[in-house]
PDB file of C-alpha atoms in Angstrom:
ATOM      1  CA  ARG A 856     -26.527  20.354  17.101  1.00 52.00           C
ATOM      2  CA  PRO A 857     -26.051  18.143  13.992  1.00 51.00           C
ATOM      3  CA  THR A 858     -23.550  15.358  14.176  1.00 51.00           C
ATOM      4  CA  THR A 859     -21.603  14.085  11.222  1.00 52.00           C
ATOM      5  CA  THR A 860     -20.871  10.464  10.686  1.00 51.00           C
ATOM      6  CA  ALA A 861     -18.547   8.956   8.159  1.00 47.00           C
ATOM      7  CA  PRO A 862     -20.333   7.201   5.330  1.00 49.00           C
ATOM      8  CA  ALA A 863     -20.322   3.434   5.501  1.00 47.00           C
ATOM      9  CA  LEU A 864     -17.748   1.961   3.203  1.00 46.00           C
ATOM     10  CA  ALA A 865     -18.636  -1.015   1.067  1.00 43.00           C
ATOM     11  CA  PRO A 866     -16.398  -4.033   1.553  1.00 43.00           C
ATOM     12  CA  LYS A 867     -13.521  -3.905  -0.883  1.00 40.00           C
ATOM     13  CA  LYS A 868     -13.281  -6.675  -3.437  1.00 44.00           C
ATOM     14  CA  TYR A 869      -9.756  -7.654  -4.351  1.00 43.00           C
ATOM     15  CA  SER A 870      -8.585  -8.760  -7.746  1.00 45.00           C
ATOM     16  CA  PRO A 871      -5.454 -10.924  -8.045  1.00 45.00           C
ATOM     17  CA  LYS A 872      -3.447  -7.831  -9.015  1.00 42.00           C
ATOM     18  CA  GLU A 873      -4.333  -6.072  -5.750  1.00 46.00           C
ATOM     19  CA  TRP A 874      -3.145  -8.806  -3.410  1.00 56.00           C
ATOM     20  CA  GLN A 875      -0.455 -11.390  -3.441  1.00 65.00           C
ATOM     21  CA  THR A 876      -1.260 -14.773  -2.000  1.00 90.00           C
ATOM     22  CA  ALA A 877       1.379 -17.450  -1.655  1.00 96.00           C
ATOM     23  CA  VAL A 878       0.042 -20.958  -1.128  1.00 97.00           C
ATOM     24  CA  LEU A 879       1.493 -24.421  -0.574  1.00 97.00           C
ATOM     25  CA  PHE A 880      -0.433 -27.686  -0.809  1.00 98.00           C
ATOM     26  CA  THR A 881       0.640 -30.618   1.345  1.00 97.00           C
ATOM     27  CA  GLY A 882      -0.755 -34.037   2.144  1.00 97.00           C
ATOM     28  CA  PHE A 883      -2.531 -34.594  -1.169  1.00 98.00           C
ATOM     29  CA  ALA A 884      -2.058 -37.333  -3.761  1.00 97.00           C
ATOM     30  CA  ALA A 885       0.155 -36.036  -6.592  1.00 97.00           C
ATOM     31  CA  GLY A 886      -2.681 -35.784  -9.117  1.00 98.00           C
ATOM     32  CA  ARG A 887      -4.958 -33.851  -6.762  1.00 98.00           C
ATOM     33  CA  ARG A 888      -2.119 -31.544  -5.703  1.00 98.00           C
ATOM     34  CA  ASP A 889      -1.433 -30.787  -9.382  1.00 98.00           C
ATOM     35  CA  GLU A 890      -5.117 -29.928  -9.915  1.00 98.00           C
ATOM     36  CA  LEU A 891      -5.145 -27.623  -6.892  1.00 98.00           C
ATOM     37  CA  GLU A 892      -1.891 -25.924  -7.943  1.00 98.00           C
ATOM     38  CA  THR A 893      -3.271 -25.331 -11.450  1.00 97.00           C
ATOM     39  CA  LEU A 894      -6.461 -23.852  -9.992  1.00 97.00           C
ATOM     40  CA  ALA A 895      -4.456 -21.591  -7.677  1.00 97.00           C
ATOM     41  CA  GLU A 896      -2.193 -20.342 -10.464  1.00 95.00           C
ATOM     42  CA  SER A 897      -5.127 -19.697 -12.821  1.00 95.00           C
ATOM     43  CA  SER A 898      -6.728 -17.639 -10.025  1.00 93.00           C
ATOM     44  CA  GLY A 899      -3.624 -15.482  -9.627  1.00 92.00           C
ATOM     45  CA  TRP A 900      -2.105 -17.168  -6.581  1.00 95.00           C
ATOM     46  CA  ASP A 901       1.619 -17.803  -6.178  1.00 95.00           C
ATOM     47  CA  VAL A 902       2.224 -21.531  -5.626  1.00 97.00           C
ATOM     48  CA  ARG A 903       5.212 -22.317  -3.396  1.00 96.00           C
ATOM     49  CA  SER A 904       7.115 -25.546  -2.829  1.00 95.00           C
ATOM     50  CA  THR A 905       8.366 -24.902   0.713  1.00 95.00           C
ATOM     51  CA  VAL A 906       7.106 -23.372   3.950  1.00 96.00           C
ATOM     52  CA  GLY A 907       8.761 -19.997   4.495  1.00 95.00           C
ATOM     53  CA  SER A 908       8.140 -16.586   5.998  1.00 92.00           C
ATOM     54  CA  THR A 909       6.489 -15.303   2.805  1.00 92.00           C
ATOM     55  CA  LEU A 910       3.926 -18.128   2.658  1.00 95.00           C
ATOM     56  CA  ASP A 911       0.357 -16.951   3.297  1.00 94.00           C
ATOM     57  CA  TYR A 912      -1.588 -20.240   3.314  1.00 96.00           C
ATOM     58  CA  LEU A 913      -0.721 -23.877   3.889  1.00 97.00           C
ATOM     59  CA  VAL A 914      -3.527 -26.012   2.472  1.00 97.00           C
ATOM     60  CA  THR A 915      -3.471 -29.330   4.285  1.00 97.00           C
ATOM     61  CA  GLY A 916      -4.731 -32.594   2.860  1.00 97.00           C
ATOM     62  CA  PRO A 917      -5.451 -35.926   4.547  1.00 96.00           C
ATOM     63  CA  ARG A 918      -1.771 -36.905   4.675  1.00 96.00           C
ATOM     64  CA  ALA A 919      -0.211 -33.577   5.635  1.00 94.00           C
ATOM     65  CA  GLY A 920       3.252 -33.998   7.095  1.00 88.00           C
ATOM     66  CA  PRO A 921       3.902 -32.918  10.671  1.00 94.00           C
ATOM     67  CA  SER A 922       7.140 -31.098   9.788  1.00 95.00           C
ATOM     68  CA  LYS A 923       5.422 -28.705   7.350  1.00 94.00           C
ATOM     69  CA  ILE A 924       2.594 -28.112   9.820  1.00 95.00           C
ATOM     70  CA  ALA A 925       5.066 -27.398  12.634  1.00 96.00           C
ATOM     71  CA  LYS A 926       7.086 -25.006  10.452  1.00 96.00           C
ATOM     72  CA  ALA A 927       3.908 -23.190   9.373  1.00 96.00           C
ATOM     73  CA  GLN A 928       2.782 -22.843  12.992  1.00 96.00           C
ATOM     74  CA  GLU A 929       6.208 -21.523  13.967  1.00 96.00           C
ATOM     75  CA  LEU A 930       6.040 -18.866  11.235  1.00 96.00           C
ATOM     76  CA  GLY A 931       2.396 -17.949  11.843  1.00 94.00           C
ATOM     77  CA  VAL A 932       1.228 -19.185   8.436  1.00 94.00           C
ATOM     78  CA  CYS A 933      -2.531 -19.594   8.105  1.00 95.00           C
ATOM     79  CA  MET A 934      -3.460 -23.275   7.695  1.00 96.00           C
ATOM     80  CA  ILE A 935      -6.662 -24.144   5.860  1.00 96.00           C
ATOM     81  CA  ASP A 936      -8.263 -27.256   4.408  1.00 96.00           C
ATOM     82  CA  GLU A 937      -9.116 -27.948   0.771  1.00 97.00           C
ATOM     83  CA  ASP A 938     -12.754 -26.868   1.104  1.00 96.00           C
ATOM     84  CA  THR A 939     -11.744 -23.499   2.557  1.00 96.00           C
ATOM     85  CA  PHE A 940      -9.249 -22.942  -0.254  1.00 96.00           C
ATOM     86  CA  LEU A 941     -11.853 -23.830  -2.901  1.00 96.00           C
ATOM     87  CA  ALA A 942     -14.302 -21.361  -1.349  1.00 94.00           C
ATOM     88  CA  MET A 943     -11.632 -18.635  -1.482  1.00 93.00           C
ATOM     89  CA  VAL A 944     -10.921 -19.061  -5.200  1.00 91.00           C
ATOM     90  CA  GLU A 945     -14.549 -19.306  -6.363  1.00 82.00           C
TER      91      GLU A 945
END
């Protein structure tokens, strides 16, 4: 008796129009934060200035403040480092 299997689906690639990603950078020197924000915006990300329920990623630098980290943890926001963010936008 023949069995049918669903065809394997290729992983979906997302363009900036197909997903919305809100990001906040904290703990970086002002110049570096500006560079990261510009990179995020040019890649279609939504740069935020505060931690809130609609934030997707908190990118933490070497001097990230404990209050933003605590708020992100409370809201279940994904926290990543600079290298992880850079890998996501490449």
